[in-house]
C-alpha cells in the first residue's frame, strides 16, 4: 500500500471568478486551495464551519443529522480561501466490496461550495486529486466507482463535463453499461430509501436547497444534460436525490478532465498498480 501524509494539500491555488448569477459577481477573484484529510482530524472549528456553510445553503440541516452523515465517512475534502476561511467541502466514504459487485466504492456525503467560489475548477481539481490519492491508497485490483446523490443541476453537470461514461444520462449521449451496477450499489448503500424504478433516493428527513440556489433557470434548460436531470428528478427542489454512478479511471475522463489531470502533475496515479492493502478501505485511516 502506498503511504500518504495524513493531511495532504491537493492542488495549486486556483483563482476563482464568481459565477455571473452569484451575489458576488463583479468582486475580485478568490484563491481557493483544497485539502484531503481523515475525518477524525477535523478540528471542532472546522466541523462547526462545515455545518454553518451547509445550513446556509440547505434547509433541513440539523446538527445531529450532519454529525451522523459525517460519522459514516472516513475522508473530507476542504476548500479554503487564502485566509483559511471555508469555501466548500465534501465528505467521502470508501469501501472495498466483494458483493454485490467486486469494486472499490467511493460515496459522497454532504457537499457544498459557496457561490462566491463558483466559476472555476478548484472543486474538481481538489476532488480529483483526492480521488487519485485514494486510488493509490487502495490499489488497482478491482474497478473504482463513484456513487453520488444529486439534488442540484450544478452537481449533475460535473458528470458530463469531466466523465465520458456515467449513468443515468440523456439518450443522445449513448447507452451506458453502468445501469445494473448503479442499481446494485445504490441498493447496497441506501437500502429501502433507493427506488430502483425511478433511480431516486428519498430520505425521511431530506435536505433542500434554499431558495437562492433552488430551481433551474429557464435558459439552463437548453442544456440537454440539465433538461434530462430535471426530467429524471422532478422532485429535486423537495430534496429528492438522483443516484448516479461513474467509474473513476483515467480512460473515462473527458478532455476537460484530462487537462485537470495533467495540471496535477502525476497523470499515472490512476494506473499506479500499487499493491493494495485489503483492509485499507474498511478502516478509518486514524484507527478509529
Coordinates of C-alpha atoms in Angstrom, one line a residue:
X1 CA 0.0 0.0 0.0
X2 CA 1.3 3.5 -0.8
X3 CA 1.8 5.8 2.1
X4 CA 0.4 9.3 2.1
X5 CA 0.7 12.1 4.6
X6 CA -2.3 12.2 6.9
X7 CA -3.1 15.6 5.7
X8 CA -2.5 16.4 2.0
X9 CA -2.6 19.6 0.0
X10 CA -4.4 18.7 -3.1
X11 CA -3.7 21.3 -5.8
X12 CA -2.0 24.5 -6.5
X13 CA -4.1 27.5 -5.5
X14 CA -6.8 28.2 -8.1
X15 CA -8.2 31.7 -8.8
X16 CA -12.0 31.5 -8.8
X17 CA -14.1 34.0 -10.8
X18 CA -17.6 34.3 -9.2
X19 CA -20.4 32.9 -11.3
X20 CA -22.4 35.6 -13.1
X21 CA -25.5 34.6 -11.2
X22 CA -24.0 34.7 -7.7
X23 CA -24.3 37.5 -5.3
X24 CA -20.5 38.1 -5.5
X25 CA -20.4 38.7 -9.3
X26 CA -18.1 41.6 -10.0
X27 CA -16.0 41.1 -6.9
X28 CA -12.3 40.1 -7.0
X29 CA -11.4 36.5 -7.9
X30 CA -10.9 34.2 -5.0
X31 CA -7.9 31.9 -4.5
X32 CA -9.0 28.5 -3.2
X33 CA -6.9 25.6 -2.0
X34 CA -8.0 22.0 -1.4
X35 CA -7.0 19.7 1.5
X36 CA -7.7 16.0 1.9
X37 CA -7.7 14.8 5.5
X38 CA -9.1 12.0 7.6
X39 CA -12.4 12.9 9.1
X40 CA -11.1 12.2 12.6
X41 CA -8.5 15.0 12.1
X42 CA -11.1 17.7 11.7
X43 CA -10.9 20.3 14.4
X44 CA -14.1 21.4 16.3
X45 CA -13.8 24.8 14.5
X46 CA -13.6 23.1 11.1
X47 CA -16.7 20.9 11.9
X48 CA -18.6 24.0 13.0
X49 CA -17.7 25.9 9.9
X50 CA -18.8 22.9 7.7
X51 CA -22.2 22.8 9.5
X52 CA -22.6 26.6 9.2
X53 CA -21.8 26.6 5.5
X54 CA -24.2 23.6 4.8
X55 CA -27.0 25.2 6.7
X56 CA -26.5 28.5 4.9
X57 CA -27.4 26.8 1.6
X58 CA -29.6 23.9 2.6
X59 CA -32.8 23.8 4.5
X60 CA -33.5 20.9 6.8
X61 CA -29.9 20.6 8.2
X62 CA -29.7 19.7 11.8
X63 CA -26.5 19.3 13.9
X64 CA -27.4 15.6 14.7
X65 CA -28.1 14.7 11.1
X66 CA -24.9 16.5 10.0
X67 CA -22.9 14.5 12.6
X68 CA -24.4 11.2 11.6
X69 CA -23.6 11.7 7.9
X70 CA -20.0 12.8 8.7
X71 CA -19.5 9.8 11.1
X72 CA -20.1 7.4 8.2
X73 CA -17.3 8.9 6.2
X74 CA -13.5 8.4 6.5
X75 CA -12.3 11.4 4.5
X76 CA -13.1 15.0 3.9
X77 CA -12.0 17.5 1.2
X78 CA -11.9 21.1 2.4
X79 CA -11.8 24.1 0.1
X80 CA -10.3 27.2 1.8
X81 CA -9.5 30.7 0.7
X82 CA -6.2 32.4 1.2
X83 CA -7.2 33.4 4.7
X84 CA -8.2 29.9 5.7
X85 CA -12.0 30.5 5.5
X86 CA -14.0 27.5 4.5
X87 CA -15.4 27.9 0.9
X88 CA -16.6 24.4 0.4
X89 CA -16.3 20.7 1.4
X90 CA -17.3 17.2 0.6
X91 CA -17.1 14.1 2.7
X92 CA -16.2 10.7 1.3
X93 CA -16.9 7.1 2.3
X94 CA -14.5 4.5 0.8
X95 CA -15.5 0.8 0.8
X96 CA -13.9 -2.3 -0.7
X97 CA -16.7 -4.7 -1.7
X98 CA -16.9 -8.3 -2.8
X99 CA -20.7 -8.1 -3.2
X100 CA -23.0 -7.1 -4.8
X101 CA -20.1 -6.1 -7.1
X102 CA -16.4 -6.6 -6.6
X103 CA -15.1 -3.0 -6.5
X104 CA -13.8 -0.1 -4.6
X105 CA -16.8 2.2 -3.9
X106 CA -16.5 5.9 -3.2
X107 CA -19.7 7.5 -1.9
X108 CA -20.1 11.3 -1.5
X109 CA -21.8 12.7 1.6
X110 CA -22.7 16.3 2.4
X111 CA -21.2 18.5 -0.3
X112 CA -21.4 22.3 -0.8
X113 CA -19.4 25.0 -2.4
X114 CA -20.0 28.6 -1.5
X115 CA -21.5 30.5 -4.6
X116 CA -18.7 33.1 -4.1
X117 CA -16.3 30.3 -5.3
X118 CA -18.2 29.3 -8.4
X119 CA -16.9 29.8 -11.8
X120 CA -13.6 27.9 -11.6
X121 CA -12.2 24.4 -11.4
X122 CA -10.9 24.4 -7.8
X123 CA -13.5 22.0 -6.5
X124 CA -12.9 19.5 -9.3
X125 CA -9.1 19.9 -9.1
X126 CA -9.2 19.2 -5.3
X127 CA -11.7 16.4 -5.6
X128 CA -9.8 14.7 -8.5
X129 CA -6.6 15.0 -6.6
X130 CA -8.3 13.4 -3.6
X131 CA -9.5 10.5 -5.8
X132 CA -6.0 10.0 -7.2
X133 CA -4.6 9.8 -3.7
X134 CA -7.3 7.3 -2.5
X135 CA -6.9 5.2 -5.7
X136 CA -3.2 4.9 -5.0
X137 CA -4.1 4.1 -1.4
X138 CA -6.3 1.1 -2.2
X139 CA -4.6 -0.1 -5.3
X140 CA -6.0 -1.2 -8.7
X141 CA -7.1 -4.8 -8.1
X142 CA -10.7 -4.0 -9.0
X143 CA -12.9 -1.2 -10.5
X144 CA -13.2 2.1 -8.7
X145 CA -16.7 3.6 -8.8
X146 CA -18.1 6.9 -7.6
X147 CA -21.6 6.8 -6.3
X148 CA -23.2 10.2 -5.8
X149 CA -26.6 11.6 -5.0
X150 CA -27.7 14.7 -6.9
X151 CA -30.4 17.2 -5.9
X152 CA -29.0 20.1 -7.8
X153 CA -28.4 20.6 -11.5
X154 CA -24.9 22.2 -11.0
X155 CA -23.6 19.0 -9.3
X156 CA -25.1 16.8 -12.1
X157 CA -23.4 18.9 -14.7
X158 CA -20.0 17.8 -13.3
X159 CA -20.6 14.4 -14.7
X160 CA -20.7 15.1 -18.5
X161 CA -18.1 17.8 -18.1
X162 CA -15.5 15.5 -16.7
X163 CA -16.5 11.9 -17.3
X164 CA -17.2 10.2 -20.6
X165 CA -19.4 7.3 -19.3
X166 CA -21.8 7.7 -16.4
X167 CA -25.4 6.7 -15.6
X168 CA -28.0 8.0 -15.8
X169 CA -27.6 10.3 -18.8
X170 CA -29.7 11.6 -21.7
X171 CA -30.3 9.2 -24.6
X172 CA -28.3 11.4 -27.0
X173 CA -25.2 10.7 -25.0
X174 CA -25.4 6.9 -25.8
X175 CA -26.1 3.9 -23.7
X176 CA -24.1 3.1 -20.6
X177 CA -23.3 -0.3 -19.2
X178 CA -23.3 1.1 -15.7
X179 CA -27.1 0.9 -15.2
X180 CA -27.3 -2.5 -13.4
X181 CA -24.2 -1.7 -11.3
X182 CA -25.8 1.6 -10.2
X183 CA -28.9 -0.2 -9.1
X184 CA -27.0 -2.8 -7.1
X185 CA -24.6 -0.4 -5.5
X186 CA -27.3 2.2 -4.6
X187 CA -29.4 -0.6 -3.0
X188 CA -26.3 -1.7 -1.1
X189 CA -25.6 1.8 0.1
X190 CA -29.1 3.3 0.7
X191 CA -31.3 0.3 1.2
X192 CA -35.0 1.0 1.1
X193 CA -34.5 4.7 0.6
X194 CA -33.5 3.8 -3.0
X195 CA -36.3 3.3 -5.6
X196 CA -34.9 1.3 -8.5
X197 CA -37.8 2.2 -10.7
X198 CA -37.1 5.9 -10.6
X199 CA -33.5 5.8 -9.7
X200 CA -34.2 8.3 -6.8
X201 CA -33.2 8.2 -3.2
X202 CA -35.7 9.7 -0.8
X203 CA -34.7 10.2 2.8
X204 CA -37.2 10.6 5.6
X205 CA -35.7 14.0 6.5
X206 CA -34.3 15.4 3.3
X207 CA -32.1 18.5 2.9
X208 CA -33.4 21.0 0.4
X209 CA -31.5 23.7 -1.4
X210 CA -32.5 27.1 -0.1
X211 CA -34.4 29.5 -2.5
X212 CA -31.2 31.3 -3.6
X213 CA -29.9 28.0 -5.1
X214 CA -33.1 26.0 -5.7
X215 CA -34.7 25.7 -9.1
X216 CA -33.2 25.7 -12.6
X217 CA -33.1 28.9 -14.6
X218 CA -35.1 28.7 -17.9
X219 CA -32.0 29.4 -20.1
X220 CA -30.1 26.4 -18.5
X221 CA -32.8 24.0 -19.6
X222 CA -31.5 24.4 -23.1
X223 CA -28.6 22.2 -22.0
X224 CA -29.7 18.6 -22.7
X225 CA -27.9 17.2 -19.7
X226 CA -29.7 19.7 -17.4
X227 CA -33.0 19.1 -19.0
X228 CA -32.5 15.3 -18.6
X229 CA -31.7 15.8 -14.9
X230 CA -34.9 17.8 -14.4
X231 CA -37.0 15.2 -16.1
X232 CA -35.4 12.3 -14.1
X233 CA -35.6 14.2 -10.8
X234 CA -38.8 16.3 -10.8
X235 CA -38.8 16.5 -7.0
X236 CA -35.2 17.9 -6.7
X237 CA -36.5 21.1 -5.1
X238 CA -38.1 18.9 -2.4
X239 CA -34.8 17.1 -1.6
X240 CA -35.2 14.1 -3.9
X241 CA -31.7 12.8 -4.8
X242 CA -30.8 11.2 -8.2
X243 CA -28.4 8.3 -7.8
X244 CA -25.6 8.5 -10.2
X245 CA -22.5 6.3 -11.0
X246 CA -19.3 6.7 -12.9
X247 CA -16.0 4.7 -13.0
X248 CA -13.0 6.6 -11.7
X249 CA -10.5 5.8 -14.3
X250 CA -8.1 7.9 -16.4
X251 CA -9.6 6.4 -19.6
X252 CA -13.0 7.6 -18.5
X253 CA -12.0 11.3 -18.3
X254 CA -13.2 13.8 -20.9
X255 CA -10.7 16.2 -22.4
X256 CA -11.5 18.7 -19.7
X257 CA -10.8 16.1 -17.1
X258 CA -7.6 15.1 -18.8
X259 CA -6.4 18.7 -18.7
X260 CA -7.0 18.9 -14.9
X261 CA -5.2 15.5 -14.5
X262 CA -2.2 16.8 -16.4
X263 CA -2.2 20.0 -14.3
X264 CA -2.0 17.9 -11.2
X265 CA 1.4 16.7 -12.3
X266 CA 1.1 12.9 -11.9
X267 CA -1.2 11.5 -14.6
X268 CA 0.0 8.0 -13.9
X269 CA -1.6 7.7 -10.4
X270 CA -4.8 6.3 -11.7
X271 CA -2.8 3.4 -13.3
X272 CA -0.4 3.1 -10.4
X273 CA -0.7 -0.7 -10.0
X274 CA 0.3 -0.3 -6.3
X275 CA -0.1 -3.3 -4.1
X276 CA -3.4 -2.9 -2.2
X277 CA -3.9 -3.3 1.5
X278 CA -7.1 -5.4 1.7
X279 CA -8.1 -3.7 5.0
X280 CA -7.3 -0.1 3.9
X281 CA -10.7 0.9 2.8
X282 CA -12.6 -0.8 5.5
X283 CA -11.0 1.0 8.4
X284 CA -10.6 4.7 9.2
X285 CA -7.0 5.9 8.4
X286 CA -6.6 7.1 12.0
X287 CA -7.7 3.8 13.5
X288 CA -11.0 5.0 14.9

